[in-house]
Short mmCIF file of C-alpha atoms in Angstrom, two decimals:
data_model
loop_
_atom_site.label_atom_id
_atom_site.label_comp_id
_atom_site.label_asym_id
_atom_site.label_seq_id
_atom_site.Cartn_x
_atom_site.Cartn_y
_atom_site.Cartn_z
CA UNK I 23 30.37 9.37 -54.48
CA UNK I 24 32.95 10.38 -51.88
CA UNK I 25 30.28 12.23 -49.90
CA UNK I 26 28.08 9.10 -49.86
CA UNK I 27 30.97 6.98 -48.59
CA UNK I 28 31.74 9.61 -45.93
CA UNK I 29 28.10 9.67 -44.78
CA UNK I 30 28.04 5.88 -44.69
CA UNK I 31 31.22 5.76 -42.59
CA UNK I 32 29.76 8.38 -40.25
CA UNK I 33 26.56 6.37 -39.79
CA UNK I 34 28.54 3.17 -39.15
CA UNK I 35 30.77 4.97 -36.66
CA UNK I 36 27.78 6.40 -34.79
CA UNK I 37 26.14 2.96 -34.75
CA UNK I 38 29.28 1.38 -33.29
CA UNK I 39 29.49 4.06 -30.60
CA UNK I 40 25.80 3.55 -29.76
CA UNK I 41 26.28 -0.22 -29.66
CA UNK I 42 29.22 0.14 -27.25
CA UNK I 43 27.14 2.38 -25.01
CA UNK I 44 24.26 -0.08 -25.09
CA UNK I 45 26.62 -2.97 -24.37
CA UNK I 46 28.17 -1.23 -21.37
CA UNK I 47 24.69 -0.41 -20.08
CA UNK I 48 23.55 -4.03 -20.43
CA UNK I 49 26.72 -5.24 -18.69
CA UNK I 50 26.00 -2.93 -15.76
CA UNK I 51 22.35 -4.03 -15.73
CA UNK I 52 23.05 -7.76 -16.04
CA UNK I 53 23.49 -8.62 -12.36
CA UNK I 54 20.55 -6.48 -11.05
CA UNK I 55 18.36 -7.78 -13.89
CA UNK I 56 19.34 -11.39 -13.13
CA UNK I 57 18.56 -10.88 -9.43
CA UNK I 58 15.24 -9.24 -10.30
CA UNK I 59 14.28 -12.18 -12.52
CA UNK I 60 15.31 -14.78 -9.94
CA UNK I 61 13.86 -13.02 -6.86
CA UNK I 62 10.71 -11.42 -8.31
CA UNK I 63 9.58 -12.84 -11.65
CA UNK I 64 10.61 -16.48 -11.19
CA UNK I 65 8.65 -16.99 -7.91
CA UNK I 66 5.73 -15.02 -9.36
CA UNK I 67 5.50 -17.17 -12.48
CA UNK I 68 6.07 -20.36 -10.51
CA UNK I 69 3.27 -19.39 -8.11
CA UNK I 70 0.88 -18.77 -10.98
CA UNK I 71 1.75 -22.08 -12.66
CA UNK I 72 1.62 -24.08 -9.38
CA UNK I 73 -1.89 -22.76 -8.67
CA UNK I 74 -3.16 -25.10 -11.40
CA UNK I 75 -1.59 -28.21 -9.84
CA UNK I 76 -2.05 -30.43 -6.83
CA UNK I 77 1.12 -30.11 -4.77
CA UNK I 78 3.05 -32.41 -2.51
CA UNK I 79 5.07 -29.91 -0.55
CA UNK I 80 6.25 -27.60 -3.29
CA UNK I 81 6.36 -30.30 -5.96
CA UNK I 82 3.56 -30.41 -8.58
CA UNK I 83 2.05 -33.89 -8.76
CA UNK I 84 -1.20 -33.55 -10.73
CA UNK I 85 -2.72 -30.93 -13.02
CA UNK I 86 -6.14 -29.96 -11.66
CA UNK I 87 -6.94 -26.88 -13.75
CA UNK I 88 -9.17 -24.39 -11.92
CA UNK I 89 -10.04 -26.75 -9.07
CA UNK I 90 -7.78 -24.93 -6.57
CA UNK I 91 -9.49 -21.64 -7.39
CA UNK I 92 -12.92 -23.27 -7.02
CA UNK I 93 -11.90 -24.71 -3.63
CA UNK I 94 -10.77 -21.29 -2.42
CA UNK I 95 -13.85 -19.41 -3.64
CA UNK I 96 -16.32 -22.05 -2.37
CA UNK I 97 -14.66 -22.15 1.05
CA UNK I 98 -17.29 -21.24 3.64
CA UNK I 99 -15.00 -18.56 5.12
CA UNK I 100 -14.17 -16.88 1.80
CA UNK I 101 -17.22 -14.53 1.60
CA UNK I 102 -16.57 -13.24 5.12
CA UNK I 103 -12.85 -12.88 4.45
CA UNK I 104 -13.50 -10.93 1.25
CA UNK I 105 -16.04 -8.72 3.04
CA UNK I 106 -13.55 -8.12 5.85
CA UNK I 107 -10.93 -7.04 3.32
CA UNK I 108 -13.43 -4.61 1.80
CA UNK I 109 -14.12 -3.29 5.32
CA UNK I 110 -10.39 -2.75 5.85
CA UNK I 111 -10.28 -0.70 2.64
CA UNK I 112 -13.39 1.34 3.47
CA UNK I 113 -12.29 2.10 7.03
CA UNK I 114 -8.81 3.03 5.80
CA UNK I 115 -10.39 5.65 3.53
CA UNK I 116 -12.71 6.92 6.28
CA UNK I 117 -9.99 7.14 8.96
CA UNK I 118 -6.73 7.25 7.05
CA UNK I 119 -7.50 9.96 4.46
CA UNK I 120 -9.22 12.92 6.22
CA UNK I 121 -7.03 13.07 9.37
CA UNK I 122 -3.67 13.48 7.56
CA UNK I 123 -5.29 16.09 5.30
CA UNK I 124 -6.52 18.15 8.27
CA UNK I 125 -3.09 17.97 9.93
CA UNK I 126 -1.42 18.99 6.65
CA UNK I 127 -3.73 22.03 6.43
CA UNK I 128 -2.79 23.04 9.98
CA UNK I 129 0.92 22.60 9.25
CA UNK I 130 0.56 24.60 6.06
CA UNK I 131 -0.88 27.49 8.07
CA UNK I 132 1.89 27.39 10.68
CA UNK I 133 4.71 29.91 10.56
CA UNK I 134 7.05 28.55 13.24
CA UNK I 135 7.84 24.96 14.19
CA UNK I 136 6.72 23.43 10.91
CA UNK I 137 9.93 21.44 10.35
CA UNK I 138 9.84 20.06 13.91
CA UNK I 139 6.33 18.69 13.51
CA UNK I 140 7.09 17.24 10.07
CA UNK I 141 10.07 15.39 11.55
CA UNK I 142 8.27 14.08 14.62
CA UNK I 143 5.21 12.93 12.66
CA UNK I 144 7.37 10.98 10.21
CA UNK I 145 9.07 8.91 12.94
CA UNK I 146 6.29 6.21 13.09
CA UNK I 147 6.82 5.53 9.37
CA UNK I 148 10.31 4.13 10.01
CA UNK I 149 9.10 1.82 12.81
CA UNK I 150 8.74 -1.80 11.54
CA UNK I 151 5.15 -2.94 10.99
CA UNK I 152 5.47 -5.84 13.43
CA UNK I 153 6.75 -3.53 16.17
CA UNK I 154 3.91 -1.09 15.50
CA UNK I 155 1.36 -3.88 15.73
CA UNK I 156 2.82 -5.11 19.03
CA UNK I 157 2.70 -1.57 20.45
CA UNK I 158 -0.94 -1.13 19.52
CA UNK I 159 -1.81 -4.60 20.77
CA UNK I 160 -0.58 -3.51 24.20
CA UNK I 161 -2.58 -0.29 23.91
CA UNK I 162 -5.77 -2.25 23.13
CA UNK I 163 -5.05 -4.98 25.67
CA UNK I 164 -8.18 -6.03 27.58
CA UNK I 165 -8.55 -5.84 31.34
CA UNK I 166 -6.88 -3.32 33.59
CA UNK I 167 -3.44 -3.76 32.02
CA UNK I 168 -4.16 -2.18 28.64
CA UNK I 169 -2.84 1.35 28.14
CA UNK I 170 -6.15 2.57 26.69
CA UNK I 171 -8.10 1.06 29.59
CA UNK I 172 -5.67 2.62 32.07
CA UNK I 173 -6.29 6.03 30.52
CA UNK I 174 -10.07 5.53 30.54
CA UNK I 175 -10.05 4.36 34.16
CA UNK I 176 -9.19 7.94 35.22
CA UNK I 177 -12.61 8.94 33.86
CA UNK I 178 -14.37 6.11 35.70
CA UNK I 179 -14.86 3.95 32.58
CA UNK I 180 -14.69 0.20 33.15
CA UNK I 181 -12.09 -1.83 31.19
CA UNK I 182 -13.09 -2.94 27.71
CA UNK I 183 -11.74 -5.95 25.78
CA UNK I 184 -11.28 -3.91 22.61
CA UNK I 185 -9.94 -6.47 20.16
CA UNK I 186 -12.59 -9.03 21.15
CA UNK I 187 -15.36 -6.81 19.82
CA UNK I 188 -16.13 -7.97 16.27
CA UNK I 189 -17.65 -4.58 15.39
CA UNK I 190 -14.60 -2.60 16.54
CA UNK I 191 -11.68 -4.86 15.68
CA UNK I 192 -11.20 -3.74 12.04
CA UNK I 193 -11.50 0.02 12.76
CA UNK I 194 -9.06 -0.39 15.67
CA UNK I 195 -6.52 -2.16 13.44
CA UNK I 196 -6.96 0.58 10.84
CA UNK I 197 -6.22 3.20 13.53
CA UNK I 198 -2.87 1.49 14.16
CA UNK I 199 -2.15 1.36 10.42
CA UNK I 200 -3.09 5.02 10.06
CA UNK I 201 -0.71 5.93 12.89
CA UNK I 202 2.08 4.04 11.15
CA UNK I 203 1.63 5.69 7.75
CA UNK I 204 0.33 9.03 9.00
CA UNK I 205 3.54 11.00 8.56
CA UNK I 206 4.18 9.96 4.97
CA UNK I 207 0.65 10.90 3.91
CA UNK I 208 0.89 14.28 5.68
CA UNK I 209 4.19 15.05 3.95
CA UNK I 210 2.71 14.30 0.52
CA UNK I 211 -0.34 16.45 1.21
CA UNK I 212 1.84 19.24 2.55
CA UNK I 213 4.17 19.15 -0.46
CA UNK I 214 1.21 19.62 -2.79
CA UNK I 215 -0.22 22.43 -0.67
CA UNK I 216 3.07 24.31 -0.64
CA UNK I 217 3.35 24.06 -4.42
CA UNK I 218 0.17 26.16 -4.81
CA UNK I 219 0.83 29.76 -5.85
CA UNK I 220 0.71 31.87 -2.69
CA UNK I 221 -0.66 34.80 -4.66
CA UNK I 222 -3.95 32.93 -4.96
CA UNK I 223 -4.24 32.81 -1.16
CA UNK I 224 -3.35 36.48 -0.87
CA UNK I 225 -5.95 37.45 -3.45
CA UNK I 226 -8.60 35.37 -1.67
CA UNK I 227 -7.76 36.95 1.70
CA UNK I 228 -7.95 40.44 0.20
CA UNK I 229 -11.48 39.57 -0.90
CA UNK I 230 -12.29 38.68 2.72
CA UNK I 231 -12.02 34.89 2.44
CA UNK I 232 -11.37 32.97 5.65
CA UNK I 233 -9.44 29.73 6.14
CA UNK I 234 -12.33 27.43 5.20
CA UNK I 235 -13.08 29.45 2.06
CA UNK I 236 -9.42 29.34 1.02
CA UNK I 237 -9.32 25.59 1.58
CA UNK I 238 -12.50 25.05 -0.42
CA UNK I 239 -11.93 27.39 -3.38
CA UNK I 240 -8.12 27.67 -3.61
CA UNK I 241 -6.60 24.55 -2.09
CA UNK I 242 -9.04 21.77 -3.01
CA UNK I 243 -9.03 22.40 -6.80
CA UNK I 244 -5.26 21.79 -6.72
CA UNK I 245 -5.42 18.86 -4.27
CA UNK I 246 -7.89 16.64 -6.14
CA UNK I 247 -5.26 14.71 -8.09
CA UNK I 248 -3.06 14.07 -5.07
CA UNK I 249 -6.02 12.95 -2.95
CA UNK I 250 -7.15 10.54 -5.68
CA UNK I 251 -3.68 9.06 -6.16
CA UNK I 252 -3.17 8.60 -2.41
CA UNK I 253 -6.61 6.99 -2.12
CA UNK I 254 -5.81 4.44 -4.85
CA UNK I 255 -2.37 3.81 -3.36
CA UNK I 256 -3.91 3.27 0.07
CA UNK I 257 -6.48 0.85 -1.33
CA UNK I 258 -3.67 -1.16 -2.94
CA UNK I 259 -1.63 -1.35 0.29
CA UNK I 260 -4.58 -2.07 2.62
CA UNK I 261 -6.04 -4.72 0.30
CA UNK I 262 -3.07 -6.97 1.10
CA UNK I 263 -3.11 -6.34 4.88
CA UNK I 264 -1.55 -9.32 6.69
CA UNK I 265 0.89 -8.46 9.48
CA UNK I 266 -1.43 -6.29 11.58
CA UNK I 267 -4.29 -8.80 12.07
CA UNK I 268 -1.76 -11.64 12.38
CA UNK I 269 0.03 -9.98 15.32
CA UNK I 270 -2.91 -8.22 16.98
CA UNK I 271 -5.78 -10.71 16.70
CA UNK I 272 -4.73 -13.79 14.73
CA UNK I 273 -7.81 -13.19 12.56
CA UNK I 274 -10.25 -13.19 15.49
CA UNK I 275 -12.64 -12.87 17.10
CA UNK I 276 -14.36 -15.65 15.13
CA UNK I 277 -12.74 -14.55 11.88
CA UNK I 278 -13.97 -10.93 12.24
CA UNK I 279 -10.52 -9.50 11.36
CA UNK I 280 -9.46 -12.17 8.86
CA UNK I 281 -8.19 -10.74 5.57
CA UNK I 282 -7.28 -12.28 2.23
CA UNK I 283 -3.59 -11.79 2.98
CA UNK I 284 -3.85 -13.46 6.38
CA UNK I 285 -5.90 -16.32 4.91
CA UNK I 286 -3.17 -16.83 2.33
CA UNK I 287 -0.58 -16.93 5.12
CA UNK I 288 -2.60 -19.49 7.07
CA UNK I 289 -3.13 -21.69 3.99
CA UNK I 290 0.63 -21.88 3.46
CA UNK I 291 2.19 -21.85 6.94
CA UNK I 292 -0.56 -23.07 9.27
CA UNK I 293 -2.52 -25.63 7.25
CA UNK I 294 0.14 -26.64 4.69
CA UNK I 295 -2.35 -26.22 1.81
CA UNK I 296 0.14 -24.69 -0.58
CA UNK I 297 -2.00 -25.12 -3.69
CA UNK I 298 -4.80 -23.09 -2.08
CA UNK I 299 -2.27 -20.49 -1.01
CA UNK I 300 -1.02 -20.21 -4.61
CA UNK I 301 -4.58 -19.93 -5.96
CA UNK I 302 -5.59 -17.27 -3.45
CA UNK I 303 -2.35 -15.44 -4.18
CA UNK I 304 -3.23 -15.35 -7.88
CA UNK I 305 -6.75 -14.07 -7.09
CA UNK I 306 -5.31 -11.32 -4.88
CA UNK I 307 -2.67 -10.56 -7.52
CA UNK I 308 -5.37 -10.00 -10.14
CA UNK I 309 -7.18 -7.56 -7.86
CA UNK I 310 -3.91 -5.73 -7.19
CA UNK I 311 -3.03 -5.71 -10.87
CA UNK I 312 -6.33 -4.03 -11.75
CA UNK I 313 -5.90 -1.44 -8.98
CA UNK I 314 -2.29 -0.77 -10.01
CA UNK I 315 -3.35 -0.30 -13.63
CA UNK I 316 -5.99 2.23 -12.50
CA UNK I 317 -3.36 3.99 -10.37
CA UNK I 318 -0.94 4.41 -13.29
CA UNK I 319 -3.70 5.53 -15.63
CA UNK I 320 -4.83 8.20 -13.17
CA UNK I 321 -1.23 9.25 -12.56
CA UNK I 322 -0.61 9.52 -16.30
CA UNK I 323 -3.71 11.67 -16.87
CA UNK I 324 -2.83 13.96 -13.97
CA UNK I 325 0.75 14.31 -15.21
CA UNK I 326 -0.43 15.26 -18.72
#
């Protein structure tokens, strides 16, 4: 009987200690959690709910159901805008994935100066996106004043109005985005490469394997997961591209660089059609939610 009472007291004591620890944790978490709810979840939920209403300013006046979504999807510019966003994603994979990988391979093979190049390549990452876009806008500037045209003039090439070419404008914007995020992608590739057992490389070289053979048969089997995760992450980030086309082209020429993110911005701050902005935001959010779910599922499988 005494042993039962002792065990019961021990359990109660442990429960009280655990409750105190939980209470102190919740007290510490209260302010950050409150800020997170007010800054992140409250606007998100309000945006979703407002997308089903007709708005006067930011005040709901009439419930219209799915009409805002229908208006957005049936907009004559929506198919082109969606296709442009897909083009942004495709070009980001074509340009933004292979180049950092090749540079990471070269850095991985270097013996001296590796830290210097890692540092210098990461500098563009810390430059604000707006500043990066303004820099590249000056590089692509048409006429004889653009930096790219100045460089090409030394080879006798006439000036080109780069950002006015509807076939080139999206790839050119993606080049600027790749430059901005280049260093971070290289570092992630390089970290994975350096985690590979060096004995595998040594064994391959003893068998007469060259650099390309080592990359194909030793490096790539270990890099597949990282490449896939970075690809999904890049798709998520590029799908919401807004600042770059806003600063560099304003969505032109003739809507050739318009994206879903920029359309959303224009709905809200240029046309004052807040209900359409909310509806398009929800549509984009659903796309992003699906991609994020895929990302975490892939990450979980690769971690297991």
